[in-house]
Coordinates of N, CA, C and O in Angstrom, one line a residue:
X11 N 53.3 -61.7 -19.5 CA 53.0 -60.8 -18.4 C 52.1 -61.5 -17.4 O 51.1 -62.3 -17.8
X12 N 52.5 -61.3 -16.1 CA 51.7 -62.0 -15.2 C 50.3 -61.6 -15.1 O 50.0 -60.3 -15.4
X13 N 49.4 -62.4 -14.7 CA 48.0 -62.2 -14.6 C 47.9 -61.2 -13.4 O 48.4 -61.4 -12.3
X14 N 46.8 -60.2 -13.6 CA 46.7 -59.1 -12.6 C 45.9 -59.9 -11.4 O 45.0 -60.6 -11.6
X15 N 46.5 -59.5 -10.3 CA 45.8 -60.0 -9.1 C 44.7 -59.1 -8.7 O 44.6 -57.9 -9.1
X16 N 43.7 -59.6 -8.1 CA 42.6 -58.9 -7.8 C 42.8 -57.6 -7.0 O 42.4 -56.5 -7.2
X17 N 43.8 -57.6 -6.0 CA 44.1 -56.4 -5.3 C 44.9 -55.4 -6.2 O 44.7 -54.1 -5.8
X18 N 45.5 -55.8 -7.2 CA 46.1 -54.9 -8.2 C 45.1 -54.1 -8.8 O 45.1 -52.9 -9.0
X19 N 43.9 -54.7 -9.3 CA 42.9 -54.1 -10.0 C 42.3 -53.1 -8.9 O 41.7 -52.0 -9.4
X20 N 42.0 -53.4 -7.8 CA 41.5 -52.6 -6.9 C 42.3 -51.4 -6.5 O 41.8 -50.2 -6.5
X21 N 43.6 -51.6 -6.5 CA 44.5 -50.5 -6.2 C 44.5 -49.4 -7.4 O 44.4 -48.2 -7.2
X22 N 44.4 -50.1 -8.7 CA 44.3 -49.1 -10.0 C 43.0 -48.4 -9.8 O 43.0 -47.2 -10.1
X23 N 41.9 -49.1 -9.5 CA 40.6 -48.4 -9.5 C 40.6 -47.3 -8.3 O 40.1 -46.1 -8.6
X24 N 41.2 -47.6 -7.2 CA 41.3 -46.6 -6.1 C 42.1 -45.4 -6.5 O 41.9 -44.2 -6.2
X25 N 43.3 -45.7 -7.2 CA 44.1 -44.6 -7.7 C 43.4 -43.7 -8.6 O 43.5 -42.5 -8.7
X26 N 42.6 -44.4 -9.7 CA 41.9 -43.6 -10.5 C 40.8 -42.7 -9.8 O 40.5 -41.5 -10.2
X27 N 40.0 -43.2 -8.8 CA 39.1 -42.6 -8.2 C 39.7 -41.4 -7.5 O 39.1 -40.3 -7.4
X28 N 40.8 -41.7 -6.7 CA 41.5 -40.7 -6.1 C 41.9 -39.5 -6.9 O 41.7 -38.3 -6.6
X29 N 42.5 -39.8 -8.2 CA 42.9 -38.8 -9.1 C 41.6 -38.0 -9.6 O 41.7 -36.7 -9.6
X30 N 40.7 -38.7 -9.9 CA 39.3 -38.1 -10.3 C 38.8 -37.1 -9.2 O 38.5 -36.0 -9.5
X31 N 38.9 -37.5 -7.9 CA 38.4 -36.9 -6.9 C 39.2 -35.5 -6.8 O 38.7 -34.4 -6.5
X32 N 40.5 -35.8 -6.7 CA 41.6 -34.5 -6.6 C 41.3 -33.4 -7.7 O 41.2 -32.2 -7.5
X33 N 41.1 -34.0 -8.9 CA 40.8 -33.2 -10.1 C 39.6 -32.4 -9.9 O 39.4 -31.1 -10.1
X34 N 38.5 -33.1 -9.4 CA 37.2 -32.3 -9.3 C 37.3 -31.4 -8.2 O 36.7 -30.3 -8.4
X35 N 38.0 -31.7 -7.2 CA 38.2 -30.8 -6.0 C 38.9 -29.5 -6.5 O 38.6 -28.4 -6.0
X36 N 40.0 -29.8 -7.2 CA 40.7 -28.6 -7.8 C 39.9 -27.8 -8.6 O 39.9 -26.5 -8.6
X37 N 39.1 -28.4 -9.6 CA 38.2 -27.6 -10.4 C 37.2 -26.7 -9.6 O 36.9 -25.7 -9.8
X38 N 36.5 -27.5 -8.5 CA 35.6 -26.9 -7.6 C 36.3 -25.6 -6.9 O 35.7 -24.6 -6.8
X39 N 37.4 -25.9 -6.4 CA 38.1 -24.7 -5.6 C 38.4 -23.6 -6.6 O 38.3 -22.4 -6.3
X40 N 38.7 -24.0 -7.9 CA 39.0 -22.8 -8.9 C 37.8 -22.1 -9.2 O 37.8 -20.8 -9.2
X41 N 36.6 -22.8 -9.3 CA 35.4 -22.2 -9.6 C 34.9 -21.3 -8.4 O 34.5 -20.2 -8.6
X42 N 35.2 -21.9 -7.2 CA 34.8 -21.1 -5.9 C 35.6 -19.7 -5.9 O 35.2 -18.7 -5.6
X43 N 36.9 -19.9 -6.2 CA 37.9 -18.7 -6.2 C 37.4 -17.6 -7.3 O 37.3 -16.5 -7.0
X44 N 37.0 -18.3 -8.4 CA 36.6 -17.4 -9.4 C 35.3 -16.7 -9.0 O 35.1 -15.4 -9.3
X45 N 34.3 -17.4 -8.5 CA 33.1 -16.7 -8.0 C 33.3 -15.7 -6.9 O 32.6 -14.8 -6.9
X46 N 34.2 -16.1 -6.0 CA 34.5 -15.1 -4.9 C 35.0 -14.0 -5.5 O 34.7 -12.8 -5.0
X47 N 35.9 -14.1 -6.5 CA 36.6 -12.9 -7.0 C 35.4 -12.0 -7.7 O 35.6 -10.8 -7.8
X48 N 34.7 -12.7 -8.5 CA 33.6 -12.0 -9.2 C 32.6 -11.3 -8.2 O 32.4 -10.1 -8.4
X49 N 32.3 -11.8 -7.0 CA 31.4 -11.3 -6.0 C 32.2 -10.1 -5.4 O 31.6 -9.0 -5.2
X50 N 33.5 -10.3 -5.1 CA 34.3 -9.1 -4.6 C 34.4 -8.0 -5.5 O 34.2 -6.8 -5.1
X51 N 34.5 -8.2 -7.0 CA 34.4 -7.1 -7.9 C 33.1 -6.4 -7.7 O 33.1 -5.2 -7.9
X52 N 32.0 -7.2 -7.8 CA 30.7 -6.6 -7.8 C 30.5 -5.8 -6.6 O 29.9 -4.7 -6.6
X53 N 30.9 -6.3 -5.4 CA 30.8 -5.6 -4.2 C 31.6 -4.2 -4.3 O 31.2 -3.2 -3.7
X54 N 32.8 -4.3 -4.8 CA 33.7 -3.0 -4.9 C 33.0 -2.0 -5.7 O 33.1 -0.9 -5.6
X55 N 32.5 -2.5 -6.9 CA 31.7 -1.7 -7.9 C 30.5 -0.9 -7.2 O 30.3 0.2 -7.3
X56 N 29.7 -1.8 -6.5 CA 28.5 -1.2 -5.7 C 29.0 -0.3 -4.7 O 28.5 0.9 -4.7
X57 N 30.1 -0.5 -4.0 CA 30.6 0.5 -3.0 C 31.1 1.7 -3.6 O 30.8 2.8 -3.1
X58 N 31.8 1.6 -4.8 CA 32.3 2.7 -5.4 C 31.1 3.6 -6.0 O 31.1 4.8 -5.9
X59 N 30.0 2.9 -6.5 CA 28.8 3.7 -6.9 C 28.1 4.2 -5.7 O 27.7 5.6 -5.9
X60 N 28.0 3.7 -4.7 CA 27.3 4.4 -3.5 C 28.2 5.5 -2.9 O 27.6 6.5 -2.6
X61 N 29.6 5.3 -3.0 CA 30.4 6.5 -2.5 C 30.3 7.7 -3.5 O 30.3 8.8 -3.1
X62 N 30.2 7.5 -4.8 CA 30.0 8.5 -5.8 C 28.5 9.2 -5.5 O 28.5 10.3 -5.7
X63 N 27.6 8.2 -5.4 CA 26.2 9.0 -5.2 C 26.2 9.8 -3.9 O 25.7 10.9 -3.8
X64 N 26.9 9.3 -2.8 CA 27.0 10.0 -1.5 C 27.7 11.4 -1.8 O 27.4 12.4 -1.3
X65 N 28.8 11.3 -2.5 CA 29.6 12.6 -2.8 C 28.8 13.4 -3.7 O 28.9 14.7 -3.4
X66 N 28.1 12.8 -4.7 CA 27.3 13.8 -5.5 C 26.0 14.5 -4.6 O 25.8 15.6 -4.7
X67 N 25.4 13.7 -3.8 CA 24.4 14.2 -2.8 C 25.1 15.3 -1.9 O 24.5 16.3 -1.6
X68 N 26.3 15.1 -1.4 CA 26.9 16.2 -0.5 C 27.2 17.4 -1.3 O 27.0 18.5 -0.9
X69 N 27.8 17.2 -2.6 CA 27.9 18.3 -3.5 C 26.6 19.1 -3.6 O 26.7 20.4 -3.7
X70 N 25.5 18.4 -3.9 CA 24.4 19.0 -4.3 C 23.9 19.7 -3.0 O 23.3 20.9 -3.1
X71 N 24.0 19.2 -1.9 CA 23.5 19.9 -0.6 C 24.3 21.1 -0.3 O 23.8 22.2 -0.1
X72 N 25.6 21.1 -0.6 CA 26.6 22.2 -0.4 C 26.1 23.4 -1.4 O 26.2 24.5 -1.1
X73 N 25.8 23.0 -2.7 CA 25.4 24.0 -3.7 C 24.0 24.6 -3.3 O 24.0 25.9 -3.4
X74 N 23.3 23.7 -2.8 CA 21.9 24.3 -2.4 C 22.0 25.2 -1.3 O 21.4 26.3 -1.2
X75 N 22.9 24.8 -0.3 CA 23.1 25.7 0.8 C 23.7 27.1 0.5 O 23.4 28.0 1.0
X76 N 24.6 27.0 -0.6 CA 25.3 28.3 -1.0 C 24.2 29.0 -1.7 O 24.5 30.3 -1.8
X77 N 23.3 28.5 -2.3 CA 22.3 29.1 -3.1 C 21.1 29.5 -2.3 O 20.1 30.2 -2.8
X78 N 21.1 29.3 -1.0 CA 20.0 29.6 -0.1 C 19.8 31.2 0.0 O 20.8 32.0 0.2
X79 N 18.6 31.7 -0.3 CA 18.5 33.2 -0.2 C 18.6 33.7 1.2 O 18.4 33.0 2.1
X80 N 19.1 35.0 1.2 CA 19.3 35.6 2.5 C 18.0 35.8 3.4 O 18.1 35.6 4.5
X81 N 17.1 35.9 2.6 CA 15.7 36.1 3.3 C 15.3 34.8 3.9 O 14.7 34.9 5.0
X82 N 15.6 33.7 3.4 CA 15.3 32.4 4.1 C 16.1 32.2 5.2 O 15.7 31.7 6.2
X83 N 17.3 32.6 5.1 CA 18.2 32.5 6.4 C 17.7 33.3 7.5 O 17.7 33.0 8.6
X84 N 17.2 34.6 7.1 CA 16.7 35.6 8.2 C 15.4 34.9 8.7 O 15.2 34.8 9.9
X85 N 14.6 34.3 7.9 CA 13.3 33.8 8.2 C 13.6 32.6 9.3 O 12.9 32.4 10.2
X86 N 14.6 31.8 8.9 CA 15.0 30.6 9.8 C 15.3 31.1 11.2 O 14.8 30.6 12.2
X87 N 16.2 32.2 11.3 CA 16.5 32.8 12.6 C 15.4 33.4 13.3 O 15.3 33.3 14.5
X88 N 14.6 34.1 12.4 CA 13.4 34.8 13.1 C 12.5 33.9 13.7 O 12.0 34.0 14.8
X89 N 12.2 32.7 13.1 CA 11.3 31.7 13.7 C 11.9 30.9 14.8 O 11.2 30.5 15.8
X90 N 13.2 30.9 14.7 CA 13.9 30.0 15.9 C 13.7 30.9 17.1 O 13.4 30.4 18.2
X91 N 13.8 32.3 17.0 CA 13.8 33.2 18.1 C 12.4 33.2 18.5 O 12.1 33.2 19.8
X92 N 11.4 33.2 17.6 CA 10.0 33.2 18.1 C 9.5 32.0 18.8 O 8.9 32.1 19.7
X93 N 10.1 30.9 18.4 CA 9.9 29.6 19.1 C 10.5 29.6 20.4 O 9.8 29.3 21.6
X94 N 11.7 30.3 20.7 CA 12.3 30.5 22.0 C 11.4 31.4 22.8 O 11.3 31.2 24.1
X95 N 10.9 32.4 22.2 CA 10.1 33.4 23.1 C 8.8 32.6 23.5 O 8.3 32.9 24.6
X96 N 8.2 31.8 22.6 CA 7.0 31.1 23.1 C 7.3 30.1 24.2 O 6.4 30.1 25.1
X97 N 8.5 29.5 24.1 CA 8.9 28.6 25.1 C 9.1 29.4 26.5 O 8.7 28.9 27.6
X98 N 9.7 30.5 26.3 CA 9.9 31.4 27.6 C 8.6 31.8 28.2 O 8.5 31.8 29.4
X99 N 7.7 32.1 27.3 CA 6.4 32.6 27.9 C 5.7 31.5 28.5 O 5.1 31.7 29.7
X100 N 5.8 30.4 27.9 CA 5.2 29.1 28.6 C 5.8 28.7 30.0 O 5.0 28.5 30.9
X101 N 7.0 29.0 30.1 CA 7.7 28.8 31.3 C 7.3 29.8 32.4 O 7.1 29.5 33.5
X102 N 7.3 31.1 31.9 CA 6.9 32.1 32.7 C 5.4 31.9 33.3 O 5.2 32.1 34.5
X103 N 4.5 31.5 32.5 CA 3.1 31.2 33.0 C 3.2 30.1 34.0 O 2.4 30.1 34.9
X104 N 3.9 29.0 33.6 CA 4.0 27.9 34.5 C 4.5 28.2 35.9 O 3.9 27.8 37.0
X105 N 5.6 28.9 35.9 CA 6.2 29.4 37.2 C 5.2 30.3 37.9 O 5.2 30.2 39.2
X106 N 4.5 31.2 37.1 CA 3.5 32.0 37.8 C 2.4 31.3 38.5 O 1.9 31.7 39.5
X107 N 2.1 30.3 37.8 CA 1.0 29.4 38.4 C 1.4 28.7 39.5 O 0.8 28.5 40.6
X108 N 2.6 28.1 39.5 CA 3.2 27.4 40.6 C 3.4 28.4 41.9 O 3.3 27.9 43.0
X109 N 3.9 29.6 41.6 CA 4.2 30.5 42.7 C 3.1 31.5 43.1 O 3.2 32.5 43.6
X110 N 1.9 31.1 42.7 CA 0.7 31.8 43.1 C 0.5 31.9 44.6 O 0.9 31.0 45.3
X111 N 0.0 33.0 45.1 CA -0.1 33.0 46.5 C -1.2 32.0 47.1 O -1.9 31.6 46.4
X112 N -0.9 31.6 48.5 CA -1.7 30.6 48.9 C -3.2 30.9 48.9 O -3.9 30.0 48.8
X113 N -3.6 32.0 49.0 CA -5.0 32.3 49.1 C -5.7 32.6 47.8 O -6.9 32.9 47.8
X114 N -4.9 32.3 46.7 CA -5.6 32.6 45.4 C -6.6 31.5 45.2 O -6.5 30.4 45.7
X115 N -7.6 32.0 44.4 CA -8.7 31.0 44.1 C -8.1 29.9 43.2 O -7.2 30.1 42.3
X116 N -8.7 28.7 43.5 CA -8.1 27.5 42.8 C -8.8 27.4 41.4 O -8.2 26.7 40.6
X117 N -9.9 27.9 41.3 CA -10.5 27.8 40.0 C -10.5 29.0 39.1 O -9.5 29.8 39.4
X118 N -11.2 29.2 37.9 CA -11.1 30.3 37.1 C -12.0 31.4 37.7 O -13.0 31.2 38.2
X119 N -11.4 32.7 37.6 CA -12.2 33.8 38.0 C -12.6 34.4 36.8 O -11.8 34.6 35.9
X120 N -14.0 34.7 36.7 CA -14.6 35.1 35.5 C -14.2 36.6 35.1 O -14.0 36.9 33.9
X121 N -13.8 37.3 36.1 CA -13.2 38.8 35.9 C -11.9 38.7 35.3 O -11.5 39.5 34.3
X122 N -11.0 37.9 35.8 CA -9.5 38.0 35.5 C -9.0 36.5 35.6 O -8.4 36.1 36.4
X123 N -9.4 35.7 34.5 CA -9.1 34.3 34.6 C -7.5 34.0 34.6 O -7.0 33.2 35.2
X124 N -6.7 35.0 34.0 CA -5.3 34.9 33.9 C -4.5 35.1 35.2 O -3.4 34.8 35.3
X125 N -5.4 35.6 36.3 CA -4.7 36.0 37.6 C -4.8 34.8 38.6 O -4.2 34.8 39.7
X126 N -5.5 33.8 38.2 CA -5.5 32.5 39.1 C -4.5 31.5 38.6 O -4.0 31.5 37.4
X127 N -4.2 30.6 39.4 CA -3.2 29.5 39.2 C -3.6 28.7 38.0 O -3.0 28.4 37.1
X128 N -5.0 28.4 38.0 CA -5.5 27.6 36.9 C -5.4 28.3 35.5 O -5.1 27.8 34.5
X129 N -5.7 29.6 35.6 CA -5.5 30.4 34.4 C -4.1 30.5 33.9 O -3.9 30.4 32.6
X130 N -3.2 30.6 34.9 CA -1.8 30.5 34.5 C -1.4 29.3 33.7 O -0.6 29.3 32.8
X131 N -1.9 28.3 34.3 CA -1.5 26.9 33.7 C -2.1 26.8 32.3 O -1.5 26.2 31.5
X132 N -3.4 27.2 32.3 CA -4.0 27.2 30.9 C -3.1 28.0 29.8 O -3.0 27.6 28.7
X133 N -2.7 29.2 30.3 CA -2.0 29.9 29.5 C -0.5 29.4 29.1 O -0.2 29.5 28.1
X134 N 0.0 28.7 30.2 CA 1.1 28.0 29.9 C 1.1 26.9 29.0 O 2.0 26.7 28.0
X135 N -0.1 26.3 29.0 CA -0.3 25.2 28.0 C -0.5 25.7 26.6 O 0.0 25.1 25.7
X136 N -1.3 26.7 26.5 CA -1.4 27.3 25.2 C -0.1 27.8 24.5 O 0.3 27.8 23.4
X137 N 0.7 28.6 25.3 CA 2.0 28.9 24.9 C 3.0 27.8 24.6 O 3.7 27.9 23.6
X138 N 2.9 26.8 25.3 CA 3.7 25.5 25.0 C 3.2 24.9 23.7 O 4.0 24.5 22.9
X139 N 1.9 24.9 23.4 CA 1.4 24.4 22.1 C 2.0 25.3 20.9 O 2.3 24.8 19.9
X140 N 1.9 26.5 21.2 CA 2.4 27.5 20.2 C 3.8 27.3 19.9 O 4.4 27.3 18.9
X141 N 4.7 27.1 21.0 CA 6.1 26.8 21.0 C 6.3 25.5 20.2 O 7.3 25.4 19.4
X142 N 5.6 24.5 20.4 CA 5.7 23.2 19.7 C 5.4 23.4 18.2 O 6.1 23.0 17.3
X143 N 4.3 24.2 17.9 CA 4.0 24.3 16.6 C 4.9 25.2 15.7 O 5.3 24.7 14.6
X144 N 5.4 26.2 16.5 CA 6.5 26.9 15.8 C 7.8 26.2 15.7 O 8.6 26.5 14.7
X145 N 8.2 25.4 16.6 CA 9.3 24.5 16.5 C 9.3 23.6 15.4 O 10.2 23.4 14.6
X146 N 8.1 23.0 15.3 CA 7.9 22.1 14.1 C 8.0 22.7 12.8 O 8.7 22.3 11.8
X147 N 7.3 23.9 12.6 CA 7.5 24.8 11.5 C 8.9 25.2 11.2 O 9.3 25.4 10.0
X148 N 9.7 25.5 12.2 CA 10.9 25.9 12.1 C 12.0 24.9 11.5 O 12.7 25.1 10.7
X149 N 11.7 23.7 12.2 CA 12.5 22.4 11.6 C 12.1 22.3 10.2 O 13.0 21.9 9.3
X150 N 10.9 22.4 9.8 CA 10.5 22.2 8.3 C 11.1 23.3 7.5 O 11.5 23.1 6.4
X151 N 11.1 24.5 8.0 CA 11.8 25.6 7.3 C 13.4 25.3 7.2 O 13.8 25.7 6.1
X152 N 14.1 24.8 8.1 CA 15.4 24.5 8.0 C 15.5 23.4 6.8 O 16.5 23.5 6.1
X153 N 14.6 22.5 6.8 CA 14.7 21.5 5.8 C 14.2 22.0 4.4 O 14.0 21.2 3.4
X154 N 13.8 23.3 4.3 CA 13.3 23.9 3.1 C 12.0 23.2 2.5 O 11.7 23.2 1.4
X155 N 11.1 23.0 3.5 CA 9.8 22.4 3.1 C 8.8 23.5 2.9 O 8.7 24.5 3.7
X156 N 8.0 23.4 1.8 CA 6.9 24.4 1.6 C 5.9 24.3 2.7 O 5.3 25.5 2.9
X157 N 5.7 23.2 3.4 CA 4.6 23.2 4.5 C 5.0 24.1 5.6 O 4.0 24.5 6.3
X158 N 6.2 24.5 5.7 CA 6.7 25.4 6.9 C 5.9 26.7 6.7 O 5.4 27.3 7.7
X159 N 5.9 27.2 5.5 CA 5.1 28.6 5.3 C 3.8 28.5 5.8 O 3.4 29.4 6.6
X160 N 3.0 27.5 5.3 CA 1.6 27.5 5.8 C 1.4 27.4 7.4 O 0.6 28.1 8.0
X161 N 2.3 26.4 8.0 CA 2.2 26.2 9.5 C 2.6 27.6 10.2 O 1.8 28.0 11.0
X162 N 3.6 28.1 9.9 CA 4.2 29.2 10.6 C 3.2 30.4 10.3 O 3.1 31.3 11.3
X163 N 2.7 30.7 9.2 CA 1.7 31.7 8.7 C 0.6 31.5 9.6 O 0.0 32.6 10.2
X164 N 0.2 30.2 9.8 CA -1.1 30.0 10.7 C -0.9 30.3 12.0 O -1.6 30.9 12.7
X165 N 0.3 30.0 12.6 CA 0.6 30.5 13.9 C 0.7 32.0 14.1 O 0.1 32.4 15.0
X166 N 1.2 32.6 13.2 CA 1.3 34.0 13.2 C 0.0 34.8 13.3 O -0.4 35.6 14.0
X167 N -0.9 34.2 12.2 CA -2.3 34.7 12.2 C -3.2 34.6 13.3 O -3.7 35.4 13.9
X168 N -3.2 33.2 13.8 CA -4.0 32.9 14.9 C -3.7 33.6 16.2 O -4.3 33.9 17.0
X169 N -2.2 33.8 16.3 CA -1.8 34.5 17.6 C -1.7 35.9 17.4 O -2.0 36.7 18.3
X170 N -1.2 36.4 16.2 CA -1.1 37.9 16.0 C -2.3 38.7 15.9 O -2.5 39.8 16.5
X171 N -3.3 38.3 15.4 CA -4.6 39.1 15.2 C -5.2 39.2 16.5 O -5.6 40.4 16.8
X172 N -5.4 38.2 17.3 CA -5.9 38.5 18.7 C -5.1 39.3 19.5 O -5.7 40.2 20.3
X173 N -3.8 39.2 19.4 CA -2.8 40.1 20.2 C -3.1 41.7 19.8 O -3.1 42.5 20.7
X174 N -3.2 41.8 18.7 CA -3.4 43.3 18.1 C -4.8 43.8 18.8 O -4.9 45.0 19.2
X175 N -5.8 42.9 18.7 CA -7.1 43.4 19.2 C -7.0 43.8 20.7 O -7.7 44.6 21.2
X176 N -6.3 43.0 21.6 CA -6.1 43.3 22.9 C -5.7 44.7 23.2 O -6.0 45.4 24.2
X177 N -4.9 45.4 22.3 CA -4.5 46.7 22.3 C -3.4 47.1 23.3 O -3.0 48.2 23.5
X178 N -2.8 46.1 24.0 CA -1.6 46.3 24.9 C -0.3 46.5 24.0 O -0.1 45.7 23.1
X179 N 0.5 47.4 24.2 CA 1.7 47.7 23.4 C 2.6 46.6 23.2 O 3.0 46.3 22.2
X180 N 2.9 46.0 24.5 CA 3.8 44.7 24.3 C 3.2 43.6 23.5 O 3.8 43.0 22.7
X181 N 1.9 43.5 23.7 CA 1.2 42.4 22.8 C 1.1 42.8 21.3 O 1.3 41.9 20.5
X182 N 0.9 44.1 21.1 CA 1.0 44.5 19.6 C 2.3 44.4 19.1 O 2.5 43.9 17.9
X183 N 3.5 44.6 19.8 CA 4.8 44.4 19.4 C 5.1 43.0 19.0 O 5.7 42.7 18.1
X184 N 4.6 42.0 19.9 CA 4.7 40.6 19.7 C 4.1 40.3 18.4 O 4.4 39.4 17.5
X185 N 2.8 40.8 18.3 CA 2.1 40.3 17.1 C 2.6 41.0 15.8 O 2.8 40.1 14.7
X186 N 3.3 42.1 15.9 CA 4.0 42.6 14.7 C 5.2 41.7 14.4 O 5.5 41.6 13.1
X187 N 5.9 41.2 15.3 CA 7.0 40.4 15.1 C 6.6 39.0 14.4 O 7.2 38.7 13.4
X188 N 5.6 38.5 14.9 CA 5.0 37.3 14.2 C 4.5 37.5 12.8 O 5.0 36.7 12.0
X189 N 3.9 38.5 12.7 CA 3.3 38.8 11.3 C 4.3 39.1 10.3 O 4.3 38.8 9.2
X190 N 5.4 39.9 10.9 CA 6.6 40.1 9.8 C 7.3 38.7 9.6 O 7.8 38.7 8.5
X191 N 7.4 37.9 10.6 CA 8.0 36.6 10.2 C 7.2 36.0 9.2 O 7.8 35.1 8.3
X192 N 5.8 36.0 9.3 CA 5.0 35.3 8.3 C 5.2 35.9 7.0 O 5.2 35.2 5.9
X193 N 5.3 37.3 7.0 CA 5.6 38.0 5.7 C 6.9 37.4 5.0 O 7.0 37.4 3.8
X194 N 7.9 37.2 5.9 CA 9.1 36.8 5.2 C 9.0 35.5 4.5 O 9.7 35.3 3.6
X195 N 8.0 34.6 5.0 CA 8.0 33.4 4.3 C 7.3 33.5 3.1 O 7.4 32.4 2.3
X196 N 6.6 34.4 2.7 CA 5.9 34.5 1.4 C 6.7 35.4 0.6 O 6.1 35.9 -0.5
X197 N 7.9 35.9 0.9 CA 8.8 36.7 -0.1 C 9.1 35.7 -1.2 O 9.3 34.5 -1.1
X198 N 9.1 36.3 -2.5 CA 9.2 35.5 -3.8 C 10.4 34.6 -3.8 O 10.4 33.5 -4.2
X199 N 11.5 35.2 -3.3 CA 12.8 34.4 -3.4 C 12.6 33.2 -2.4 O 13.1 32.1 -2.8
X200 N 12.0 33.3 -1.2 CA 11.9 32.2 -0.3 C 10.9 31.2 -0.8 O 11.1 30.0 -0.9
X201 N 9.9 31.6 -1.5 CA 8.7 30.7 -2.1 C 9.4 30.0 -3.1 O 9.0 28.6 -3.2
X202 N 10.3 30.4 -4.1 CA 10.8 29.8 -5.0 C 11.8 28.6 -4.6 O 11.9 27.7 -5.1
X203 N 12.4 29.1 -3.4 CA 13.3 28.1 -2.9 C 12.8 26.8 -2.2 O 13.4 25.8 -2.2
X204 N 11.7 27.1 -1.5 CA 11.2 26.0 -0.8 C 10.5 24.9 -1.8 O 10.0 25.3 -2.8
X205 N 10.6 23.7 -1.3 CA 10.1 22.7 -2.1 C 9.2 21.7 -1.4 O 9.0 21.7 -0.2

């Protein structure tokens, strides 16, 4: 057998190195494919679990909505209307202050502070604060939060009692509406449902 030439040895060594490199590359590609497949399976499992949780949450919300007591539904509408009334009163006072006669006093009149533009603006601000507080309470009530009962009852008592003391029939009617709305919130079926 003829003696191996140096370039033949180099060629065989290069061929072995090439085959080893190609084998390693194939093994690495197989490992990467297997890892990607495993990660895709895990991602699909996670997505399926999240979808199942979301479906369960939707079902629970639908069941909870179906189980909502009628008195709570009435209380939600009651307080939404009360919030709208407070907002309308605030706008009415604001417009009355803006449209006050040119000769009206600019400051507060001790005898009738509500008849001056400044008094109208103060009353508009107070009605606006009440509208905001009752709106926050109404949103909490829609979300079935227990804190809604305390907030809205506070609004009803703070506004209702002074309105009754004033003695004007329209104010007494507004106070009765607010206090009746507060009474709805303490109904046993509503209290059990709020969380």
